[in-house]
């Protein structure tokens, strides 16, 4: 019997397909209590199954055209054989992909955090970080006004993190439209080499609260992000991952101290 070990991909599929006996099923359910990543993967597999059924079940329920029913059985067997080969190859490819990277289902079904935090943050960075004349709406010399304005619009006390010790000065920020009929705040920073990073902040209905910092690459940009209750934060740049992570950890620390809901 396993002692709170990770649940592997094979076990998750067997559990989902109801191929386990009662004792094995109970053991997997007990292990899932201690394995957050496995729980996320299981939910992703369930979502994928649901999506596939929704897409293809109507085809399976279609009536066979009469013209096909009249074809002699030895000829009718060829389409059936072709379909069987197709689904066998398709299933094999899915299994092969699963063994390579544990089936990162999130690539097929983006989470709410991907759609409403990471992707908008990367897009906003790509639009404004390259601007020369108008990279920000309110400049850093009005940082008190900037913080007060963005705090009022997002109904959360916001303070632009101070990254001067890390070599980055605040350029300013702006208010942005976002998904789900919400708004977002963007702070922009720059170092002496002209490298820019942007901090994207917004409220959201996330899949779950995750105060741990996660990493994503979106449209050529890298983003470190996390959520805290209904607040989401994403730091986007084109920096080396290690340098970027150091900045993200500094931002995370300062935000945990300074952010208060109003």
PDB file of C-alpha atoms in Angstrom:
ATOM      1  CA  UNK A   1       0.000   0.000   0.000  1.00  0.00           C
ATOM      2  CA  UNK A   2       1.324   3.409  -0.970  1.00  0.00           C
ATOM      3  CA  UNK A   3       1.962   6.056   1.661  1.00  0.00           C
ATOM      4  CA  UNK A   4       0.752   9.381   0.289  1.00  0.00           C
ATOM      5  CA  UNK A   5       2.775   8.989  -2.911  1.00  0.00           C
ATOM      6  CA  UNK A   6       2.122  10.754  -6.187  1.00  0.00           C
ATOM      7  CA  UNK A   7      -0.631   9.320  -8.369  1.00  0.00           C
ATOM      8  CA  UNK A   8       0.807   8.573 -11.807  1.00  0.00           C
ATOM      9  CA  UNK A   9      -0.877   9.056 -15.171  1.00  0.00           C
ATOM     10  CA  UNK A  10      -1.684   5.371 -15.675  1.00  0.00           C
ATOM     11  CA  UNK A  11      -3.465   5.217 -12.321  1.00  0.00           C
ATOM     12  CA  UNK A  12      -5.441   8.383 -13.091  1.00  0.00           C
ATOM     13  CA  UNK A  13      -6.684   6.976 -16.413  1.00  0.00           C
ATOM     14  CA  UNK A  14      -7.574   3.654 -14.804  1.00  0.00           C
ATOM     15  CA  UNK A  15      -9.466   5.495 -12.074  1.00  0.00           C
ATOM     16  CA  UNK A  16     -11.285   7.699 -14.578  1.00  0.00           C
ATOM     17  CA  UNK A  17     -12.178   4.710 -16.795  1.00  0.00           C
ATOM     18  CA  UNK A  18     -13.475   2.734 -13.771  1.00  0.00           C
ATOM     19  CA  UNK A  19     -10.961  -0.072 -14.309  1.00  0.00           C
ATOM     20  CA  UNK A  20      -9.960  -0.383 -10.642  1.00  0.00           C
ATOM     21  CA  UNK A  21     -11.402  -2.645  -7.997  1.00  0.00           C
ATOM     22  CA  UNK A  22     -12.920  -1.167  -4.828  1.00  0.00           C
ATOM     23  CA  UNK A  23      -9.701  -1.234  -2.773  1.00  0.00           C
ATOM     24  CA  UNK A  24      -7.618   0.303  -5.568  1.00  0.00           C
ATOM     25  CA  UNK A  25     -10.209   3.028  -6.116  1.00  0.00           C
ATOM     26  CA  UNK A  26     -10.250   3.929  -2.414  1.00  0.00           C
ATOM     27  CA  UNK A  27      -6.436   3.999  -2.341  1.00  0.00           C
ATOM     28  CA  UNK A  28      -6.295   6.388  -5.319  1.00  0.00           C
ATOM     29  CA  UNK A  29      -8.915   8.653  -3.730  1.00  0.00           C
ATOM     30  CA  UNK A  30      -6.898   8.709  -0.501  1.00  0.00           C
ATOM     31  CA  UNK A  31      -3.695   9.556  -2.394  1.00  0.00           C
ATOM     32  CA  UNK A  32      -5.461  12.335  -4.308  1.00  0.00           C
ATOM     33  CA  UNK A  33      -6.056  14.127  -1.001  1.00  0.00           C
ATOM     34  CA  UNK A  34      -2.284  14.700  -0.796  1.00  0.00           C
ATOM     35  CA  UNK A  35      -1.487  15.219  -4.476  1.00  0.00           C
ATOM     36  CA  UNK A  36      -2.685  18.602  -5.755  1.00  0.00           C
ATOM     37  CA  UNK A  37      -1.108  18.196  -9.191  1.00  0.00           C
ATOM     38  CA  UNK A  38      -2.805  14.822  -9.670  1.00  0.00           C
ATOM     39  CA  UNK A  39      -6.156  16.360  -8.732  1.00  0.00           C
ATOM     40  CA  UNK A  40      -5.627  19.082 -11.349  1.00  0.00           C
ATOM     41  CA  UNK A  41      -4.665  16.505 -13.987  1.00  0.00           C
ATOM     42  CA  UNK A  42      -7.713  14.380 -13.145  1.00  0.00           C
ATOM     43  CA  UNK A  43      -9.989  17.405 -13.545  1.00  0.00           C
ATOM     44  CA  UNK A  44      -8.322  18.224 -16.869  1.00  0.00           C
ATOM     45  CA  UNK A  45      -8.850  14.646 -18.130  1.00  0.00           C
ATOM     46  CA  UNK A  46     -12.509  14.827 -17.094  1.00  0.00           C
ATOM     47  CA  UNK A  47     -12.887  18.149 -18.912  1.00  0.00           C
ATOM     48  CA  UNK A  48     -11.265  16.705 -22.026  1.00  0.00           C
ATOM     49  CA  UNK A  49     -13.534  13.641 -21.974  1.00  0.00           C
ATOM     50  CA  UNK A  50     -16.550  15.895 -21.617  1.00  0.00           C
ATOM     51  CA  UNK A  51     -15.396  18.077 -24.511  1.00  0.00           C
ATOM     52  CA  UNK A  52     -14.777  15.060 -26.768  1.00  0.00           C
ATOM     53  CA  UNK A  53     -18.192  13.562 -25.976  1.00  0.00           C
ATOM     54  CA  UNK A  54     -19.868  16.898 -26.615  1.00  0.00           C
ATOM     55  CA  UNK A  55     -18.102  17.167 -29.965  1.00  0.00           C
ATOM     56  CA  UNK A  56     -18.453  13.614 -31.276  1.00  0.00           C
ATOM     57  CA  UNK A  57     -21.487  12.035 -29.576  1.00  0.00           C
ATOM     58  CA  UNK A  58     -23.892  13.705 -32.045  1.00  0.00           C
ATOM     59  CA  UNK A  59     -22.006  11.997 -34.887  1.00  0.00           C
ATOM     60  CA  UNK A  60     -22.275   8.596 -33.191  1.00  0.00           C
ATOM     61  CA  UNK A  61     -26.025   9.084 -32.773  1.00  0.00           C
ATOM     62  CA  UNK A  62     -26.633   9.923 -36.444  1.00  0.00           C
ATOM     63  CA  UNK A  63     -28.668   7.414 -38.465  1.00  0.00           C
ATOM     64  CA  UNK A  64     -26.772   5.482 -41.099  1.00  0.00           C
ATOM     65  CA  UNK A  65     -27.854   6.653 -44.588  1.00  0.00           C
ATOM     66  CA  UNK A  66     -29.920   4.065 -46.484  1.00  0.00           C
ATOM     67  CA  UNK A  67     -27.532   4.238 -49.420  1.00  0.00           C
ATOM     68  CA  UNK A  68     -24.763   2.898 -47.167  1.00  0.00           C
ATOM     69  CA  UNK A  69     -26.950   0.130 -45.764  1.00  0.00           C
ATOM     70  CA  UNK A  70     -27.384  -1.205 -49.299  1.00  0.00           C
ATOM     71  CA  UNK A  71     -23.618  -1.639 -49.852  1.00  0.00           C
ATOM     72  CA  UNK A  72     -22.490  -5.293 -49.705  1.00  0.00           C
ATOM     73  CA  UNK A  73     -20.928  -6.203 -46.386  1.00  0.00           C
ATOM     74  CA  UNK A  74     -17.469  -6.913 -47.828  1.00  0.00           C
ATOM     75  CA  UNK A  75     -17.366  -3.363 -49.239  1.00  0.00           C
ATOM     76  CA  UNK A  76     -18.880  -1.756 -46.135  1.00  0.00           C
ATOM     77  CA  UNK A  77     -16.110  -3.221 -44.042  1.00  0.00           C
ATOM     78  CA  UNK A  78     -13.478  -0.899 -45.549  1.00  0.00           C
ATOM     79  CA  UNK A  79     -14.832   2.355 -44.009  1.00  0.00           C
ATOM     80  CA  UNK A  80     -15.194   0.557 -40.710  1.00  0.00           C
ATOM     81  CA  UNK A  81     -11.630  -0.705 -40.922  1.00  0.00           C
ATOM     82  CA  UNK A  82     -10.386   2.785 -41.820  1.00  0.00           C
ATOM     83  CA  UNK A  83     -12.249   4.291 -38.879  1.00  0.00           C
ATOM     84  CA  UNK A  84     -10.812   1.650 -36.551  1.00  0.00           C
ATOM     85  CA  UNK A  85      -7.283   2.347 -37.737  1.00  0.00           C
ATOM     86  CA  UNK A  86      -7.812   6.104 -37.332  1.00  0.00           C
ATOM     87  CA  UNK A  87      -9.038   5.835 -33.745  1.00  0.00           C
ATOM     88  CA  UNK A  88      -6.312   3.337 -32.878  1.00  0.00           C
ATOM     89  CA  UNK A  89      -3.601   5.682 -34.183  1.00  0.00           C
ATOM     90  CA  UNK A  90      -5.250   8.684 -32.520  1.00  0.00           C
ATOM     91  CA  UNK A  91      -5.382   6.859 -29.190  1.00  0.00           C
ATOM     92  CA  UNK A  92      -1.784   5.713 -29.543  1.00  0.00           C
ATOM     93  CA  UNK A  93      -0.631   9.257 -30.212  1.00  0.00           C
ATOM     94  CA  UNK A  94      -2.452  10.510 -27.133  1.00  0.00           C
ATOM     95  CA  UNK A  95      -0.861   7.791 -25.046  1.00  0.00           C
ATOM     96  CA  UNK A  96       2.584   8.567 -26.435  1.00  0.00           C
ATOM     97  CA  UNK A  97       2.125  12.267 -25.691  1.00  0.00           C
ATOM     98  CA  UNK A  98       1.013  11.380 -22.176  1.00  0.00           C
ATOM     99  CA  UNK A  99       4.200   9.460 -21.507  1.00  0.00           C
ATOM    100  CA  UNK A 100       6.344  12.312 -22.850  1.00  0.00           C
ATOM    101  CA  UNK A 101       4.928  15.126 -20.774  1.00  0.00           C
ATOM    102  CA  UNK A 102       2.251  13.628 -18.551  1.00  0.00           C
ATOM    103  CA  UNK A 103      -0.399  14.934 -20.960  1.00  0.00           C
ATOM    104  CA  UNK A 104      -0.359  18.636 -20.298  1.00  0.00           C
ATOM    105  CA  UNK A 105      -4.098  18.912 -20.913  1.00  0.00           C
ATOM    106  CA  UNK A 106      -3.964  22.612 -20.095  1.00  0.00           C
ATOM    107  CA  UNK A 107      -2.496  23.096 -23.584  1.00  0.00           C
ATOM    108  CA  UNK A 108      -5.793  21.790 -24.976  1.00  0.00           C
ATOM    109  CA  UNK A 109      -8.182  23.284 -22.388  1.00  0.00           C
ATOM    110  CA  UNK A 110      -6.886  26.606 -21.011  1.00  0.00           C
ATOM    111  CA  UNK A 111      -7.819  27.322 -17.401  1.00  0.00           C
ATOM    112  CA  UNK A 112      -9.531  30.503 -16.263  1.00  0.00           C
ATOM    113  CA  UNK A 113      -6.153  31.727 -15.051  1.00  0.00           C
ATOM    114  CA  UNK A 114      -4.653  31.168 -18.528  1.00  0.00           C
ATOM    115  CA  UNK A 115      -7.514  32.884 -20.335  1.00  0.00           C
ATOM    116  CA  UNK A 116      -8.148  35.772 -17.960  1.00  0.00           C
ATOM    117  CA  UNK A 117      -4.732  36.502 -16.436  1.00  0.00           C
ATOM    118  CA  UNK A 118      -1.728  35.052 -18.270  1.00  0.00           C
ATOM    119  CA  UNK A 119      -2.866  35.625 -21.856  1.00  0.00           C
ATOM    120  CA  UNK A 120      -4.175  39.196 -21.319  1.00  0.00           C
ATOM    121  CA  UNK A 121      -1.019  40.087 -19.365  1.00  0.00           C
ATOM    122  CA  UNK A 122       1.241  38.801 -22.153  1.00  0.00           C
ATOM    123  CA  UNK A 123      -0.816  40.590 -24.802  1.00  0.00           C
ATOM    124  CA  UNK A 124      -0.801  43.897 -22.898  1.00  0.00           C
ATOM    125  CA  UNK A 125       2.963  43.572 -22.432  1.00  0.00           C
ATOM    126  CA  UNK A 126       3.471  42.950 -26.161  1.00  0.00           C
ATOM    127  CA  UNK A 127       1.424  46.063 -27.007  1.00  0.00           C
ATOM    128  CA  UNK A 128       2.888  48.604 -24.575  1.00  0.00           C
ATOM    129  CA  UNK A 129       6.405  47.406 -23.700  1.00  0.00           C
ATOM    130  CA  UNK A 130       7.594  48.306 -27.224  1.00  0.00           C
ATOM    131  CA  UNK A 131       6.071  51.797 -27.163  1.00  0.00           C
ATOM    132  CA  UNK A 132       8.529  54.683 -27.348  1.00  0.00           C
ATOM    133  CA  UNK A 133       6.304  57.761 -27.044  1.00  0.00           C
ATOM    134  CA  UNK A 134       3.454  56.377 -24.924  1.00  0.00           C
ATOM    135  CA  UNK A 135       4.536  53.296 -22.961  1.00  0.00           C
ATOM    136  CA  UNK A 136       2.441  54.385 -19.932  1.00  0.00           C
ATOM    137  CA  UNK A 137      -0.672  56.479 -19.361  1.00  0.00           C
ATOM    138  CA  UNK A 138       0.441  58.037 -16.064  1.00  0.00           C
ATOM    139  CA  UNK A 139       4.180  58.487 -15.533  1.00  0.00           C
ATOM    140  CA  UNK A 140       6.158  57.592 -12.426  1.00  0.00           C
ATOM    141  CA  UNK A 141       6.588  61.227 -11.381  1.00  0.00           C
ATOM    142  CA  UNK A 142       2.870  61.060 -10.516  1.00  0.00           C
ATOM    143  CA  UNK A 143       3.114  57.699  -8.798  1.00  0.00           C
ATOM    144  CA  UNK A 144       0.936  58.694  -5.831  1.00  0.00           C
ATOM    145  CA  UNK A 145      -1.854  59.753  -8.185  1.00  0.00           C
ATOM    146  CA  UNK A 146      -1.285  56.583 -10.230  1.00  0.00           C
ATOM    147  CA  UNK A 147      -1.633  54.314  -7.202  1.00  0.00           C
ATOM    148  CA  UNK A 148      -4.697  56.171  -5.929  1.00  0.00           C
ATOM    149  CA  UNK A 149      -6.400  56.136  -9.334  1.00  0.00           C
ATOM    150  CA  UNK A 150      -5.784  52.444 -10.043  1.00  0.00           C
ATOM    151  CA  UNK A 151      -6.766  51.523  -6.477  1.00  0.00           C
ATOM    152  CA  UNK A 152     -10.074  53.332  -6.868  1.00  0.00           C
ATOM    153  CA  UNK A 153     -10.880  51.708 -10.210  1.00  0.00           C
ATOM    154  CA  UNK A 154      -9.951  48.184  -9.059  1.00  0.00           C
ATOM    155  CA  UNK A 155     -11.417  48.695  -5.546  1.00  0.00           C
ATOM    156  CA  UNK A 156      -8.185  47.395  -4.045  1.00  0.00           C
ATOM    157  CA  UNK A 157      -5.350  49.337  -2.440  1.00  0.00           C
ATOM    158  CA  UNK A 158      -2.506  49.076  -4.938  1.00  0.00           C
ATOM    159  CA  UNK A 159       1.078  50.218  -4.493  1.00  0.00           C
ATOM    160  CA  UNK A 160       3.604  49.915  -7.305  1.00  0.00           C
ATOM    161  CA  UNK A 161       6.380  47.590  -6.062  1.00  0.00           C
ATOM    162  CA  UNK A 162       9.796  49.236  -5.655  1.00  0.00           C
ATOM    163  CA  UNK A 163      12.302  47.342  -7.804  1.00  0.00           C
ATOM    164  CA  UNK A 164      15.168  49.820  -7.669  1.00  0.00           C
ATOM    165  CA  UNK A 165      17.299  47.401  -5.654  1.00  0.00           C
ATOM    166  CA  UNK A 166      16.900  44.947  -8.535  1.00  0.00           C
ATOM    167  CA  UNK A 167      17.942  47.578 -11.079  1.00  0.00           C
ATOM    168  CA  UNK A 168      14.485  48.509 -12.381  1.00  0.00           C
ATOM    169  CA  UNK A 169      12.848  51.909 -12.152  1.00  0.00           C
ATOM    170  CA  UNK A 170       9.103  52.485 -12.333  1.00  0.00           C
ATOM    171  CA  UNK A 171       8.083  54.107 -15.616  1.00  0.00           C
ATOM    172  CA  UNK A 172       4.406  54.447 -14.684  1.00  0.00           C
ATOM    173  CA  UNK A 173       1.226  52.584 -15.429  1.00  0.00           C
ATOM    174  CA  UNK A 174      -2.189  52.494 -16.999  1.00  0.00           C
ATOM    175  CA  UNK A 175      -5.740  51.167 -16.659  1.00  0.00           C
ATOM    176  CA  UNK A 176      -6.692  48.425 -19.120  1.00  0.00           C
ATOM    177  CA  UNK A 177      -9.888  46.657 -20.161  1.00  0.00           C
ATOM    178  CA  UNK A 178      -9.722  42.932 -19.511  1.00  0.00           C
ATOM    179  CA  UNK A 179     -11.862  39.815 -19.922  1.00  0.00           C
ATOM    180  CA  UNK A 180     -15.112  39.029 -18.060  1.00  0.00           C
ATOM    181  CA  UNK A 181     -16.115  42.730 -18.272  1.00  0.00           C
ATOM    182  CA  UNK A 182     -13.399  43.611 -15.756  1.00  0.00           C
ATOM    183  CA  UNK A 183     -10.529  46.091 -15.651  1.00  0.00           C
ATOM    184  CA  UNK A 184      -6.834  45.549 -15.002  1.00  0.00           C
ATOM    185  CA  UNK A 185      -3.917  47.689 -13.890  1.00  0.00           C
ATOM    186  CA  UNK A 186      -0.524  47.578 -15.592  1.00  0.00           C
ATOM    187  CA  UNK A 187       2.693  48.874 -14.028  1.00  0.00           C
ATOM    188  CA  UNK A 188       5.783  49.117 -16.240  1.00  0.00           C
ATOM    189  CA  UNK A 189       9.463  49.028 -15.214  1.00  0.00           C
ATOM    190  CA  UNK A 190      12.729  49.474 -17.123  1.00  0.00           C
ATOM    191  CA  UNK A 191      16.409  48.876 -16.356  1.00  0.00           C
ATOM    192  CA  UNK A 192      19.471  50.735 -17.673  1.00  0.00           C
ATOM    193  CA  UNK A 193      19.736  48.332 -20.611  1.00  0.00           C
ATOM    194  CA  UNK A 194      16.225  49.186 -21.756  1.00  0.00           C
ATOM    195  CA  UNK A 195      14.700  45.849 -20.724  1.00  0.00           C
ATOM    196  CA  UNK A 196      11.096  46.270 -19.642  1.00  0.00           C
ATOM    197  CA  UNK A 197       8.861  44.225 -17.384  1.00  0.00           C
ATOM    198  CA  UNK A 198       5.162  44.762 -16.738  1.00  0.00           C
ATOM    199  CA  UNK A 199       3.026  43.851 -13.748  1.00  0.00           C
ATOM    200  CA  UNK A 200      -0.603  43.064 -14.608  1.00  0.00           C
ATOM    201  CA  UNK A 201      -3.147  43.109 -11.754  1.00  0.00           C
ATOM    202  CA  UNK A 202      -6.871  42.354 -11.767  1.00  0.00           C
ATOM    203  CA  UNK A 203      -9.771  40.737  -9.950  1.00  0.00           C
ATOM    204  CA  UNK A 204     -11.057  37.444 -11.301  1.00  0.00           C
ATOM    205  CA  UNK A 205     -13.078  34.319 -10.689  1.00  0.00           C
ATOM    206  CA  UNK A 206     -10.124  31.937 -10.675  1.00  0.00           C
ATOM    207  CA  UNK A 207     -10.328  28.149 -10.710  1.00  0.00           C
ATOM    208  CA  UNK A 208      -8.730  28.089  -7.284  1.00  0.00           C
ATOM    209  CA  UNK A 209      -6.700  30.277  -4.977  1.00  0.00           C
ATOM    210  CA  UNK A 210      -3.006  29.648  -5.643  1.00  0.00           C
ATOM    211  CA  UNK A 211      -0.546  31.784  -3.724  1.00  0.00           C
ATOM    212  CA  UNK A 212       2.340  29.773  -5.169  1.00  0.00           C
ATOM    213  CA  UNK A 213       4.158  31.425  -8.079  1.00  0.00           C
ATOM    214  CA  UNK A 214       3.639  29.639 -11.410  1.00  0.00           C
ATOM    215  CA  UNK A 215       5.400  30.061 -14.751  1.00  0.00           C
ATOM    216  CA  UNK A 216       4.065  30.244 -18.297  1.00  0.00           C
ATOM    217  CA  UNK A 217       5.299  31.156 -21.769  1.00  0.00           C
ATOM    218  CA  UNK A 218       2.775  32.939 -23.963  1.00  0.00           C
ATOM    219  CA  UNK A 219       3.337  34.341 -27.472  1.00  0.00           C
ATOM    220  CA  UNK A 220       7.112  34.599 -27.004  1.00  0.00           C
ATOM    221  CA  UNK A 221       6.888  36.213 -23.562  1.00  0.00           C
ATOM    222  CA  UNK A 222       7.414  34.611 -20.174  1.00  0.00           C
ATOM    223  CA  UNK A 223       5.105  35.281 -17.241  1.00  0.00           C
ATOM    224  CA  UNK A 224       5.336  34.488 -13.550  1.00  0.00           C
ATOM    225  CA  UNK A 225       1.883  34.653 -12.006  1.00  0.00           C
ATOM    226  CA  UNK A 226      -0.140  33.850  -8.903  1.00  0.00           C
ATOM    227  CA  UNK A 227      -3.598  34.427  -7.432  1.00  0.00           C
ATOM    228  CA  UNK A 228      -4.629  35.414  -3.926  1.00  0.00           C
ATOM    229  CA  UNK A 229      -8.336  35.064  -3.227  1.00  0.00           C
ATOM    230  CA  UNK A 230      -9.931  36.927  -6.175  1.00  0.00           C
ATOM    231  CA  UNK A 231      -6.807  38.924  -7.059  1.00  0.00           C
ATOM    232  CA  UNK A 232      -4.486  37.839  -9.852  1.00  0.00           C
ATOM    233  CA  UNK A 233      -0.938  39.067 -10.539  1.00  0.00           C
ATOM    234  CA  UNK A 234       1.250  38.453 -13.600  1.00  0.00           C
ATOM    235  CA  UNK A 235       4.801  39.712 -14.190  1.00  0.00           C
ATOM    236  CA  UNK A 236       5.736  39.506 -17.881  1.00  0.00           C
ATOM    237  CA  UNK A 237       9.081  40.060 -19.594  1.00  0.00           C
ATOM    238  CA  UNK A 238      11.565  38.750 -22.145  1.00  0.00           C
ATOM    239  CA  UNK A 239      14.244  38.212 -19.495  1.00  0.00           C
ATOM    240  CA  UNK A 240      16.247  35.130 -18.686  1.00  0.00           C
ATOM    241  CA  UNK A 241      14.005  32.878 -16.597  1.00  0.00           C
ATOM    242  CA  UNK A 242      16.189  33.026 -13.469  1.00  0.00           C
ATOM    243  CA  UNK A 243      16.450  36.830 -13.519  1.00  0.00           C
ATOM    244  CA  UNK A 244      12.734  37.052 -14.174  1.00  0.00           C
ATOM    245  CA  UNK A 245      11.968  34.726 -11.276  1.00  0.00           C
ATOM    246  CA  UNK A 246      14.037  36.831  -8.883  1.00  0.00           C
ATOM    247  CA  UNK A 247      11.985  39.887  -9.843  1.00  0.00           C
ATOM    248  CA  UNK A 248       8.738  37.948  -9.491  1.00  0.00           C
ATOM    249  CA  UNK A 249       9.654  36.817  -5.986  1.00  0.00           C
ATOM    250  CA  UNK A 250      10.455  40.402  -4.974  1.00  0.00           C
ATOM    251  CA  UNK A 251       7.154  41.659  -6.404  1.00  0.00           C
ATOM    252  CA  UNK A 252       5.283  38.815  -4.706  1.00  0.00           C
ATOM    253  CA  UNK A 253       6.831  39.667  -1.336  1.00  0.00           C
ATOM    254  CA  UNK A 254       6.002  43.370  -1.581  1.00  0.00           C
ATOM    255  CA  UNK A 255       2.441  42.789  -2.764  1.00  0.00           C
ATOM    256  CA  UNK A 256       1.741  40.399   0.096  1.00  0.00           C
ATOM    257  CA  UNK A 257       2.697  43.205   2.461  1.00  0.00           C
ATOM    258  CA  UNK A 258       1.016  46.165   0.733  1.00  0.00           C
ATOM    259  CA  UNK A 259      -2.212  44.978  -0.924  1.00  0.00           C
ATOM    260  CA  UNK A 260      -5.377  45.569   1.090  1.00  0.00           C
ATOM    261  CA  UNK A 261      -8.923  45.337  -0.221  1.00  0.00           C
ATOM    262  CA  UNK A 262     -11.151  48.395   0.163  1.00  0.00           C
TER     263      UNK A 262
END
